[in-house]
Tab-separated table of N, CA, C and O in Angstrom:
chain	number	residue	atom	x	y	z
A	1	MET	N	82.495	-113.459	182.587
A	1	MET	CA	81.316	-114.137	182.335
A	1	MET	C	80.407	-114.278	183.859
A	1	MET	O	81.409	-114.389	185.141
A	2	MET	N	79.193	-114.540	183.593
A	2	MET	CA	78.436	-114.609	184.861
A	2	MET	C	78.461	-115.761	185.368
A	2	MET	O	77.790	-116.552	184.075
A	3	SER	N	78.276	-116.441	186.717
A	3	SER	CA	77.981	-118.147	186.755
A	3	SER	C	76.398	-117.875	186.950
A	3	SER	O	75.839	-116.791	186.835
A	4	ALA	N	76.198	-119.151	186.569
A	4	ALA	CA	74.512	-119.004	186.636
A	4	ALA	C	74.086	-119.062	188.049
A	4	ALA	O	72.836	-118.123	187.682
A	5	LYS	N	74.360	-118.849	188.911
A	5	LYS	CA	73.798	-118.487	190.613
A	5	LYS	C	73.839	-116.902	190.286
A	5	LYS	O	73.081	-116.606	190.925
A	6	LYS	N	74.741	-116.230	189.779
A	6	LYS	CA	74.888	-114.842	190.258
A	6	LYS	C	73.954	-114.403	189.183
A	6	LYS	O	73.092	-113.551	189.956
A	7	LYS	N	73.652	-115.318	188.176
A	7	LYS	CA	72.546	-114.496	186.965
A	7	LYS	C	71.420	-114.457	187.562
A	7	LYS	O	70.486	-113.911	187.221
A	8	ALA	N	71.390	-115.692	188.353
A	8	ALA	CA	69.490	-116.000	188.744
A	8	ALA	C	69.309	-115.148	189.942
A	8	ALA	O	68.152	-114.255	189.773
A	9	HIS	N	70.477	-114.534	190.820
A	9	HIS	CA	70.510	-113.109	191.626
A	9	HIS	C	69.848	-112.182	191.246
A	9	HIS	O	68.879	-111.454	191.715
A	10	LEU	N	70.973	-111.858	189.921
A	10	LEU	CA	70.310	-110.559	189.494
A	10	LEU	C	69.382	-110.575	188.729
A	10	LEU	O	68.362	-109.558	189.152
A	11	LEU	N	68.269	-111.764	188.386
A	11	LEU	CA	67.236	-110.992	188.035
A	11	LEU	C	65.828	-111.307	188.449
A	11	LEU	O	64.915	-110.805	188.609
A	12	LYS	N	66.430	-112.177	189.880
A	12	LYS	CA	65.655	-112.496	190.977
A	12	LYS	C	65.296	-110.967	191.596
A	12	LYS	O	64.396	-110.270	192.052
A	13	ARG	N	66.483	-109.852	191.668
A	13	ARG	CA	66.459	-108.323	191.861
A	13	ARG	C	65.445	-107.500	191.012
A	13	ARG	O	65.215	-106.904	191.363
A	14	LYS	N	66.140	-107.724	189.754
A	14	LYS	CA	65.573	-107.141	188.826
A	14	LYS	C	64.029	-107.390	188.995
A	14	LYS	O	63.360	-105.899	188.665
A	15	GLU	N	63.396	-108.644	188.971
A	15	GLU	CA	61.777	-109.178	189.274
A	15	GLU	C	61.181	-107.686	190.414
A	15	GLU	O	60.472	-107.063	189.937
A	16	ARG	N	62.137	-108.147	191.520
A	16	ARG	CA	61.429	-107.390	192.435
A	16	ARG	C	61.250	-106.017	192.589
A	16	ARG	O	60.433	-105.255	192.877
A	17	ASN	N	62.507	-105.198	191.819
A	17	ASN	CA	62.311	-103.790	191.653
A	17	ASN	C	61.368	-103.630	190.442
A	17	ASN	O	60.612	-102.292	190.762
A	18	ASN	N	61.057	-104.221	189.235
A	18	ASN	CA	59.764	-104.031	188.133
A	18	ASN	C	58.780	-103.970	189.198
A	18	ASN	O	58.160	-103.499	188.197
A	19	ASN	N	58.765	-104.667	190.070
A	19	ASN	CA	57.055	-104.791	190.643
A	19	ASN	C	56.686	-103.350	191.616
A	19	ASN	O	55.882	-103.098	191.133
A	20	SER	N	58.098	-103.183	192.057
A	20	SER	CA	57.891	-101.481	192.370
A	20	SER	C	57.986	-100.568	191.405
A	20	SER	O	57.028	-99.489	192.104
A	21	ILE	N	58.162	-100.874	190.347
A	21	ILE	CA	57.847	-99.410	189.998
A	21	ILE	C	56.619	-99.411	188.878
A	21	ILE	O	56.241	-98.789	188.656
A	22	LYS	N	56.201	-100.771	188.471
A	22	LYS	CA	55.106	-100.943	187.892
A	22	LYS	C	53.412	-100.473	189.050
A	22	LYS	O	52.859	-99.753	188.319
A	23	LYS	N	54.037	-99.834	190.048
A	23	LYS	CA	52.652	-99.337	190.945
A	23	LYS	C	52.947	-97.939	190.770
A	23	LYS	O	52.181	-97.655	191.040
A	24	LYS	N	53.880	-97.392	190.171
A	24	LYS	CA	54.081	-96.433	189.856
A	24	LYS	C	54.376	-95.756	188.951
A	24	LYS	O	54.882	-95.201	188.287
A	25	SER	N	53.754	-96.573	187.854
A	25	SER	CA	53.608	-96.288	186.242
A	25	SER	C	53.120	-95.328	185.766
A	25	SER	O	53.148	-94.768	184.534
A	26	ASN	N	52.829	-94.198	186.327
A	26	ASN	CA	52.053	-92.826	185.853
A	26	ASN	C	53.294	-92.111	185.617
A	26	ASN	O	52.927	-91.070	184.902
A	27	ARG	N	54.480	-92.625	186.435
A	27	ARG	CA	55.893	-91.175	186.412
A	27	ARG	C	56.812	-92.094	185.317
A	27	ARG	O	56.655	-93.195	185.164
A	28	PRO	N	57.622	-91.365	184.363
A	28	PRO	CA	58.469	-92.008	183.609
A	28	PRO	C	59.513	-92.643	184.675
A	28	PRO	O	59.742	-91.905	185.991
A	29	ARG	N	60.495	-93.458	184.140
A	29	ARG	CA	61.319	-93.963	184.826
A	29	ARG	C	62.675	-93.527	184.159
A	29	ARG	O	62.970	-93.430	183.347
A	30	LEU	N	63.702	-93.345	185.560
A	30	LEU	CA	65.043	-93.152	185.101
A	30	LEU	C	65.995	-94.464	185.266
A	30	LEU	O	66.138	-94.980	186.415
A	31	ALA	N	66.248	-95.509	184.326
A	31	ALA	CA	66.889	-96.353	184.226
A	31	ALA	C	67.947	-96.362	184.029
A	31	ALA	O	68.833	-95.432	183.228
A	32	VAL	N	68.904	-97.252	184.749
A	32	VAL	CA	70.542	-97.106	184.542
A	32	VAL	C	70.964	-98.363	184.328
A	32	VAL	O	70.633	-99.524	184.717
A	33	PHE	N	71.805	-98.635	183.160
A	33	PHE	CA	72.686	-99.725	182.858
A	33	PHE	C	73.939	-99.192	183.154
A	33	PHE	O	74.293	-98.678	182.807
A	34	ARG	N	74.924	-100.338	183.687
A	34	ARG	CA	76.187	-100.130	183.810
A	34	ARG	C	77.142	-101.655	183.111
A	34	ARG	O	76.588	-102.592	183.554
A	35	SER	N	78.018	-100.632	182.665
A	35	SER	CA	79.206	-102.441	182.116
A	35	SER	C	80.332	-101.835	182.599
A	35	SER	O	80.233	-101.100	183.441
A	36	GLY	N	81.202	-102.520	182.151
A	36	GLY	CA	82.538	-102.703	182.991
A	36	GLY	C	83.169	-101.472	182.770
A	36	GLY	O	84.086	-100.733	183.473
A	37	GLN	N	82.971	-100.765	181.306
A	37	GLN	CA	83.997	-99.536	181.126
A	37	GLN	C	83.019	-98.329	181.130
A	37	GLN	O	83.896	-96.926	180.786
A	38	HIS	N	81.496	-98.346	181.153
A	38	HIS	CA	80.792	-97.174	181.108
A	38	HIS	C	79.752	-97.273	181.636
A	38	HIS	O	79.267	-98.206	182.445
A	39	ILE	N	78.839	-96.449	182.082
A	39	ILE	CA	77.505	-95.951	182.586
A	39	ILE	C	76.476	-95.195	181.418
A	39	ILE	O	77.158	-94.484	181.168
A	40	TYR	N	75.352	-95.859	181.669
A	40	TYR	CA	74.284	-95.181	180.646
A	40	TYR	C	73.115	-94.945	181.519
A	40	TYR	O	72.714	-95.946	182.515
A	41	ALA	N	72.429	-93.501	181.239
A	41	ALA	CA	71.088	-93.281	182.189
A	41	ALA	C	70.251	-92.560	181.278
A	41	ALA	O	70.425	-92.009	180.429
A	42	GLN	N	68.836	-93.424	181.251
A	42	GLN	CA	68.086	-93.004	180.298
A	42	GLN	C	66.340	-92.705	180.734
A	42	GLN	O	66.165	-93.600	182.100
A	43	LEU	N	65.769	-91.681	180.167
A	43	LEU	CA	64.557	-91.485	181.249
A	43	LEU	C	63.491	-92.174	180.149
A	43	LEU	O	63.523	-91.693	178.987
A	44	VAL	N	62.740	-93.172	180.751
A	44	VAL	CA	61.962	-93.927	180.010
A	44	VAL	C	59.967	-93.649	180.145
A	44	VAL	O	60.204	-93.617	181.433
A	45	CYS	N	59.399	-93.366	179.175
A	45	CYS	CA	58.331	-93.481	179.362
A	45	CYS	C	57.977	-94.509	179.475
A	45	CYS	O	57.588	-95.688	178.838
A	46	ASN	N	56.647	-94.942	180.417
A	46	ASN	CA	56.523	-96.386	181.054
A	46	ASN	C	54.896	-96.382	180.417
A	46	ASN	O	55.050	-97.572	179.960
A	47	VAL	N	54.531	-95.673	179.599
A	47	VAL	CA	53.507	-95.743	179.092
A	47	VAL	C	53.617	-96.176	177.474
A	47	VAL	O	52.721	-97.284	177.294
A	48	THR	N	54.638	-95.329	177.022
A	48	THR	CA	54.537	-95.917	175.564
A	48	THR	C	55.869	-96.470	175.358
A	48	THR	O	56.347	-96.778	174.486
A	49	GLY	N	56.776	-96.541	176.149
A	49	GLY	CA	58.072	-97.363	175.859
A	49	GLY	C	59.129	-96.148	175.254
A	49	GLY	O	60.276	-96.553	174.893
A	50	ASP	N	58.983	-95.030	175.015
A	50	ASP	CA	59.741	-94.256	174.382
A	50	ASP	C	61.042	-93.616	175.507
A	50	ASP	O	60.571	-93.296	176.972
A	51	ILE	N	61.854	-93.347	174.872
A	51	ILE	CA	63.191	-92.759	175.653
A	51	ILE	C	62.925	-90.869	175.326
A	51	ILE	O	63.277	-90.459	174.211
A	52	LEU	N	62.579	-90.530	176.373
A	52	LEU	CA	62.475	-89.012	176.338
A	52	LEU	C	63.847	-88.651	176.777
A	52	LEU	O	64.383	-87.248	175.973
A	53	ALA	N	65.012	-88.515	177.266
A	53	ALA	CA	66.153	-87.979	177.563
A	53	ALA	C	67.101	-89.093	177.677
A	53	ALA	O	66.603	-90.263	178.234
A	54	CYS	N	68.351	-89.009	177.256
A	54	CYS	CA	69.810	-89.976	177.661
A	54	CYS	C	70.558	-89.558	177.620
A	54	CYS	O	71.007	-88.321	177.637
A	55	ALA	N	71.475	-90.199	178.587
A	55	ALA	CA	72.918	-89.584	178.549
A	55	ALA	C	74.169	-90.771	179.199
A	55	ALA	O	73.458	-91.876	179.528
A	56	SER	N	75.321	-90.895	178.572
A	56	SER	CA	76.206	-92.137	179.022
A	56	SER	C	77.706	-91.535	178.599
A	56	SER	O	78.117	-90.245	178.766
A	57	THR	N	78.515	-92.569	179.184
A	57	THR	CA	79.976	-91.831	179.185
A	57	THR	C	80.712	-91.961	177.841
A	57	THR	O	81.609	-91.559	177.895
A	58	LEU	N	79.735	-92.144	176.686
A	58	LEU	CA	80.409	-92.352	175.502
A	58	LEU	C	80.030	-91.115	174.782
A	58	LEU	O	80.898	-90.691	173.763
A	59	GLU	N	79.445	-90.133	175.371
A	59	GLU	CA	79.286	-88.551	174.641
A	59	GLU	C	80.383	-87.774	174.769
A	59	GLU	O	81.064	-88.192	175.757
A	60	LYS	N	80.666	-87.076	173.829
A	60	LYS	CA	82.127	-86.615	173.497
A	60	LYS	C	82.721	-85.475	174.752
A	60	LYS	O	83.796	-85.307	174.983
A	61	GLU	N	81.485	-84.491	175.069
A	61	GLU	CA	81.958	-83.794	175.850
A	61	GLU	C	81.718	-83.850	177.198
A	61	GLU	O	83.123	-83.653	178.125
A	62	ILE	N	81.487	-85.575	177.510
A	62	ILE	CA	81.550	-86.053	178.880
A	62	ILE	C	82.925	-86.568	179.098
A	62	ILE	O	83.665	-86.899	180.370
A	63	ARG	N	83.353	-87.697	178.095
A	63	ARG	CA	84.544	-88.480	177.790
A	63	ARG	C	85.706	-87.476	177.589
A	63	ARG	O	86.667	-87.839	178.576
A	64	SER	N	85.410	-86.360	177.513
A	64	SER	CA	86.656	-85.488	177.469
A	64	SER	C	87.246	-84.872	178.772
A	64	SER	O	88.141	-84.495	179.165
A	65	LYS	N	86.122	-84.864	179.434
A	65	LYS	CA	86.458	-84.313	180.954
A	65	LYS	C	86.742	-85.259	181.893
A	65	LYS	O	87.150	-84.912	183.060
A	66	LEU	N	86.433	-86.587	181.991
A	66	LEU	CA	86.665	-87.645	182.853
A	66	LEU	C	87.800	-88.317	181.875
A	66	LEU	O	88.069	-88.798	180.790
A	67	LYS	N	88.506	-88.978	183.352
A	67	LYS	CA	89.572	-89.976	183.281
A	67	LYS	C	88.808	-91.285	182.499
A	67	LYS	O	89.742	-92.297	181.543
A	68	THR	N	88.103	-91.885	182.968
A	68	THR	CA	87.085	-93.187	182.723
A	68	THR	C	85.970	-93.389	183.129
A	68	THR	O	85.650	-92.065	183.895
A	69	GLY	N	85.366	-93.992	182.226
A	69	GLY	CA	83.425	-94.276	182.353
A	69	GLY	C	82.957	-94.690	183.416
A	69	GLY	O	81.779	-94.987	183.623
A	70	ALA	N	84.209	-95.893	184.344
A	70	ALA	CA	83.698	-96.707	185.044
A	70	ALA	C	84.160	-96.417	186.807
A	70	ALA	O	84.472	-96.961	187.410
A	71	ASN	N	83.827	-95.147	186.775
A	71	ASN	CA	84.338	-94.441	188.384
A	71	ASN	C	82.844	-93.938	188.586
A	71	ASN	O	81.933	-93.621	188.307
A	72	VAL	N	83.040	-94.080	190.284
A	72	VAL	CA	81.434	-93.078	190.878
A	72	VAL	C	81.836	-91.077	190.183
A	72	VAL	O	80.820	-91.239	190.045
A	73	GLU	N	82.964	-90.622	190.074
A	73	GLU	CA	82.586	-89.544	189.587
A	73	GLU	C	82.083	-89.567	188.593
A	73	GLU	O	80.967	-88.682	187.772
A	74	ALA	N	82.357	-90.353	187.468
A	74	ALA	CA	81.542	-90.489	186.206
A	74	ALA	C	80.140	-90.922	185.840
A	74	ALA	O	79.831	-89.443	185.550
A	75	ALA	N	79.907	-91.199	187.329
A	75	ALA	CA	78.246	-91.837	187.136
A	75	ALA	C	77.494	-90.580	188.015
A	75	ALA	O	76.573	-90.481	187.677
A	76	LYS	N	78.299	-90.036	188.637
A	76	LYS	CA	77.584	-88.764	189.270
A	76	LYS	C	77.361	-87.536	188.289
A	76	LYS	O	76.548	-87.188	188.208
A	77	GLN	N	78.337	-87.741	187.420
A	77	GLN	CA	78.218	-86.590	186.098
A	77	GLN	C	77.177	-87.240	185.247
A	77	GLN	O	76.353	-85.920	184.707
A	78	ILE	N	76.990	-88.126	185.071
A	78	ILE	CA	75.744	-88.850	184.172
A	78	ILE	C	74.726	-88.613	184.605
A	78	ILE	O	73.477	-88.215	184.013
A	79	GLY	N	74.382	-88.878	185.715
A	79	GLY	CA	73.042	-88.502	186.877
A	79	GLY	C	72.519	-87.252	186.836
A	79	GLY	O	71.225	-86.809	186.370
A	80	LYS	N	73.983	-86.090	186.861
A	80	LYS	CA	73.577	-84.776	186.747
A	80	LYS	C	72.824	-84.222	185.518
A	80	LYS	O	72.151	-83.695	185.052
A	81	LEU	N	74.112	-84.362	183.881
A	81	LEU	CA	73.390	-84.638	182.889
A	81	LEU	C	72.237	-84.894	182.631
A	81	LEU	O	71.571	-84.058	181.930
A	82	VAL	N	71.656	-86.080	183.089
A	82	VAL	CA	70.588	-86.171	182.002
A	82	VAL	C	69.008	-85.876	183.211
A	82	VAL	O	68.194	-85.738	182.790
A	83	ALA	N	69.509	-85.258	184.781
A	83	ALA	CA	68.741	-84.832	185.341
A	83	ALA	C	67.883	-83.340	184.671
A	83	ALA	O	67.286	-83.001	184.737
A	84	GLU	N	69.532	-82.653	184.386
A	84	GLU	CA	69.248	-81.478	183.582
A	84	GLU	C	68.221	-81.230	181.775
A	84	GLU	O	67.544	-80.814	181.849
A	85	ARG	N	68.732	-82.464	181.661
A	85	ARG	CA	67.555	-82.903	179.963
A	85	ARG	C	66.123	-83.152	180.342
A	85	ARG	O	65.476	-82.927	179.767
A	86	THR	N	66.277	-84.035	181.597
A	86	THR	CA	64.978	-84.325	182.073
A	86	THR	C	64.294	-83.033	182.609
A	86	THR	O	62.888	-82.971	182.346
A	87	VAL	N	65.071	-81.826	183.460
A	87	VAL	CA	64.299	-80.503	184.308
A	87	VAL	C	64.009	-79.951	182.919
A	87	VAL	O	62.800	-78.882	182.738
A	88	LEU	N	64.564	-79.900	181.744
A	88	LEU	CA	64.001	-79.031	180.916
A	88	LEU	C	63.414	-79.509	179.642
A	88	LEU	O	62.296	-78.814	178.739
A	89	LEU	N	62.526	-80.847	180.072
A	89	LEU	CA	61.313	-81.026	179.247
A	89	LEU	C	60.224	-80.906	180.282
A	89	LEU	O	59.436	-81.159	180.027
A	90	GLY	N	60.326	-80.551	181.180
A	90	GLY	CA	59.229	-80.228	182.193
A	90	GLY	C	58.892	-81.458	183.072
A	90	GLY	O	58.056	-81.693	184.097
A	91	ILE	N	59.874	-82.500	183.497
A	91	ILE	CA	59.405	-83.502	183.853
A	91	ILE	C	60.431	-83.319	185.424
A	91	ILE	O	61.504	-83.409	185.165
A	92	VAL	N	59.960	-83.596	186.699
A	92	VAL	CA	60.661	-84.026	187.619
A	92	VAL	C	60.406	-84.656	188.704
A	92	VAL	O	61.548	-85.068	189.221
A	93	GLN	N	59.313	-85.509	188.797
A	93	GLN	CA	59.461	-86.527	189.467
A	93	GLN	C	59.162	-87.964	188.502
A	93	GLN	O	58.598	-88.055	187.827
A	94	VAL	N	60.405	-88.705	188.963
A	94	VAL	CA	60.506	-89.860	188.433
A	94	VAL	C	60.228	-91.236	189.557
A	94	VAL	O	60.779	-91.152	190.246
A	95	VAL	N	60.672	-92.263	188.676
A	95	VAL	CA	60.631	-93.323	189.445
A	95	VAL	C	62.475	-93.907	188.982
A	95	VAL	O	62.844	-94.174	187.771
A	96	PHE	N	63.065	-94.464	190.268
A	96	PHE	CA	64.400	-94.782	189.640
A	96	PHE	C	64.683	-96.059	189.478
A	96	PHE	O	63.697	-97.010	190.574
A	97	ASP	N	65.266	-96.760	188.647
A	97	ASP	CA	65.217	-97.911	188.347
A	97	ASP	C	66.774	-98.416	187.824
A	97	ASP	O	67.385	-98.264	187.148
A	98	ARG	N	66.861	-99.083	188.929
A	98	ARG	CA	68.358	-99.639	189.393
A	98	ARG	C	68.588	-100.609	188.158
A	98	ARG	O	69.815	-101.401	188.145
A	99	GLY	N	67.923	-101.646	187.968
A	99	GLY	CA	68.075	-102.342	186.860
A	99	GLY	C	68.865	-104.261	187.198
A	99	GLY	O	68.899	-104.625	186.930
A	100	GLY	N	68.019	-103.796	188.619
A	100	GLY	CA	68.281	-105.079	189.479
A	100	GLY	C	69.625	-104.758	190.080
A	100	GLY	O	70.259	-106.124	190.510
A	101	TYR	N	70.685	-104.049	189.989
A	101	TYR	CA	71.479	-103.493	190.208
A	101	TYR	C	72.071	-103.496	192.173
A	101	TYR	O	70.627	-102.824	192.147
A	102	PRO	N	72.771	-103.888	192.425
A	102	PRO	CA	72.852	-103.447	193.940
A	102	PRO	C	73.100	-101.750	194.313
A	102	PRO	O	73.363	-101.246	193.376
A	103	TYR	N	72.293	-100.886	194.814
A	103	TYR	CA	71.854	-99.568	195.469
A	103	TYR	C	72.742	-99.249	195.677
A	103	TYR	O	72.995	-98.910	197.314
A	104	HIS	N	74.430	-99.318	195.433
A	104	HIS	CA	75.627	-98.709	195.726
A	104	HIS	C	76.856	-98.444	194.746
A	104	HIS	O	76.273	-98.918	193.620
A	105	GLY	N	77.669	-97.808	194.783
A	105	GLY	CA	78.447	-97.678	193.858
A	105	GLY	C	78.146	-96.563	192.849
A	105	GLY	O	77.693	-95.846	193.476
A	106	ARG	N	78.539	-97.207	191.830
A	106	ARG	CA	77.792	-96.014	190.794
A	106	ARG	C	76.203	-95.918	190.514
A	106	ARG	O	75.862	-94.912	189.944
A	107	VAL	N	75.850	-96.807	190.388
A	107	VAL	CA	74.189	-97.090	190.209
A	107	VAL	C	74.053	-95.558	192.120
A	107	VAL	O	72.992	-94.717	191.290
A	108	LYS	N	74.124	-95.790	192.768
A	108	LYS	CA	73.859	-94.730	194.058
A	108	LYS	C	74.314	-93.772	193.419
A	108	LYS	O	73.869	-92.370	193.487
A	109	ALA	N	75.670	-93.440	192.969
A	109	ALA	CA	76.107	-91.777	191.997
A	109	ALA	C	75.497	-91.338	191.395
A	109	ALA	O	75.233	-90.179	191.153
A	110	VAL	N	74.568	-92.292	190.333
A	110	VAL	CA	73.925	-91.472	189.366
A	110	VAL	C	72.751	-91.214	190.256
A	110	VAL	O	72.276	-89.933	189.714
A	111	ALA	N	71.681	-91.664	190.900
A	111	ALA	CA	71.085	-91.449	191.753
A	111	ALA	C	71.118	-89.732	192.408
A	111	ALA	O	70.593	-89.202	192.520
A	112	GLU	N	72.003	-89.594	193.266
A	112	GLU	CA	72.316	-88.913	194.053
A	112	GLU	C	72.711	-87.359	193.135
A	112	GLU	O	72.385	-86.347	193.255
A	113	GLY	N	73.133	-87.758	191.864
A	113	GLY	CA	73.650	-86.670	191.010
A	113	GLY	C	72.416	-86.235	190.262
A	113	GLY	O	72.228	-84.884	190.150
A	114	ALA	N	71.479	-87.002	189.784
A	114	ALA	CA	70.573	-86.587	189.691
A	114	ALA	C	69.813	-86.211	190.434
A	114	ALA	O	68.692	-85.012	190.056
A	115	ARG	N	69.341	-86.500	192.053
A	115	ARG	CA	68.866	-85.675	192.922
A	115	ARG	C	69.269	-84.224	193.096
A	115	ARG	O	68.509	-83.278	193.539
A	116	GLU	N	70.577	-84.023	193.025
A	116	GLU	CA	71.275	-82.760	193.022
A	116	GLU	C	70.898	-81.761	192.033
A	116	GLU	O	70.891	-80.661	192.400
A	117	ALA	N	70.556	-82.181	190.852
A	117	ALA	CA	70.150	-81.595	189.572
A	117	ALA	C	68.846	-81.293	189.338
A	117	ALA	O	68.375	-80.920	188.826
A	118	GLY	N	68.149	-81.566	190.620
A	118	GLY	CA	66.273	-81.527	190.834
A	118	GLY	C	65.336	-82.017	190.597
A	118	GLY	O	63.877	-82.145	190.826
A	119	LEU	N	66.273	-83.924	190.332
A	119	LEU	CA	64.871	-84.942	190.050
A	119	LEU	C	63.951	-85.027	191.418
A	119	LEU	O	65.203	-85.375	192.248
A	120	ASP	N	62.956	-85.748	191.768
A	120	ASP	CA	62.549	-85.832	192.927
A	120	ASP	C	62.463	-87.508	192.710
A	120	ASP	O	61.241	-87.823	191.628
A	121	PHE	N	62.936	-88.471	193.249
A	121	PHE	CA	62.295	-89.781	193.525
A	121	PHE	C	62.864	-90.485	194.516
A	121	PHE	O	63.522	-89.716	195.564
């Protein structure tokens, strides 16, 4: 359970992040969500709100390779996977949406994995 102070801080960070993303609204955004057990990444079109590509640690082929979905190695694999799917669509430039989470740990690993696989942000 998150305290009210922590939740307010998260929402404030998320609002700052969203303002910077709105300035670059012509590019799709790579949105990251992390839970205690898994990590999710999806490419969202800012104009229509459609999901163009996604990956998570819940997928069978990823789940069988990893011991857990809640570590940096799993996050890096998810970043690579979503980037590969994005590049297949012909999209190379995106905006990274960390969703209010601090840019370290698993969120940073998703970004690094996506950059390694060919995304530019």
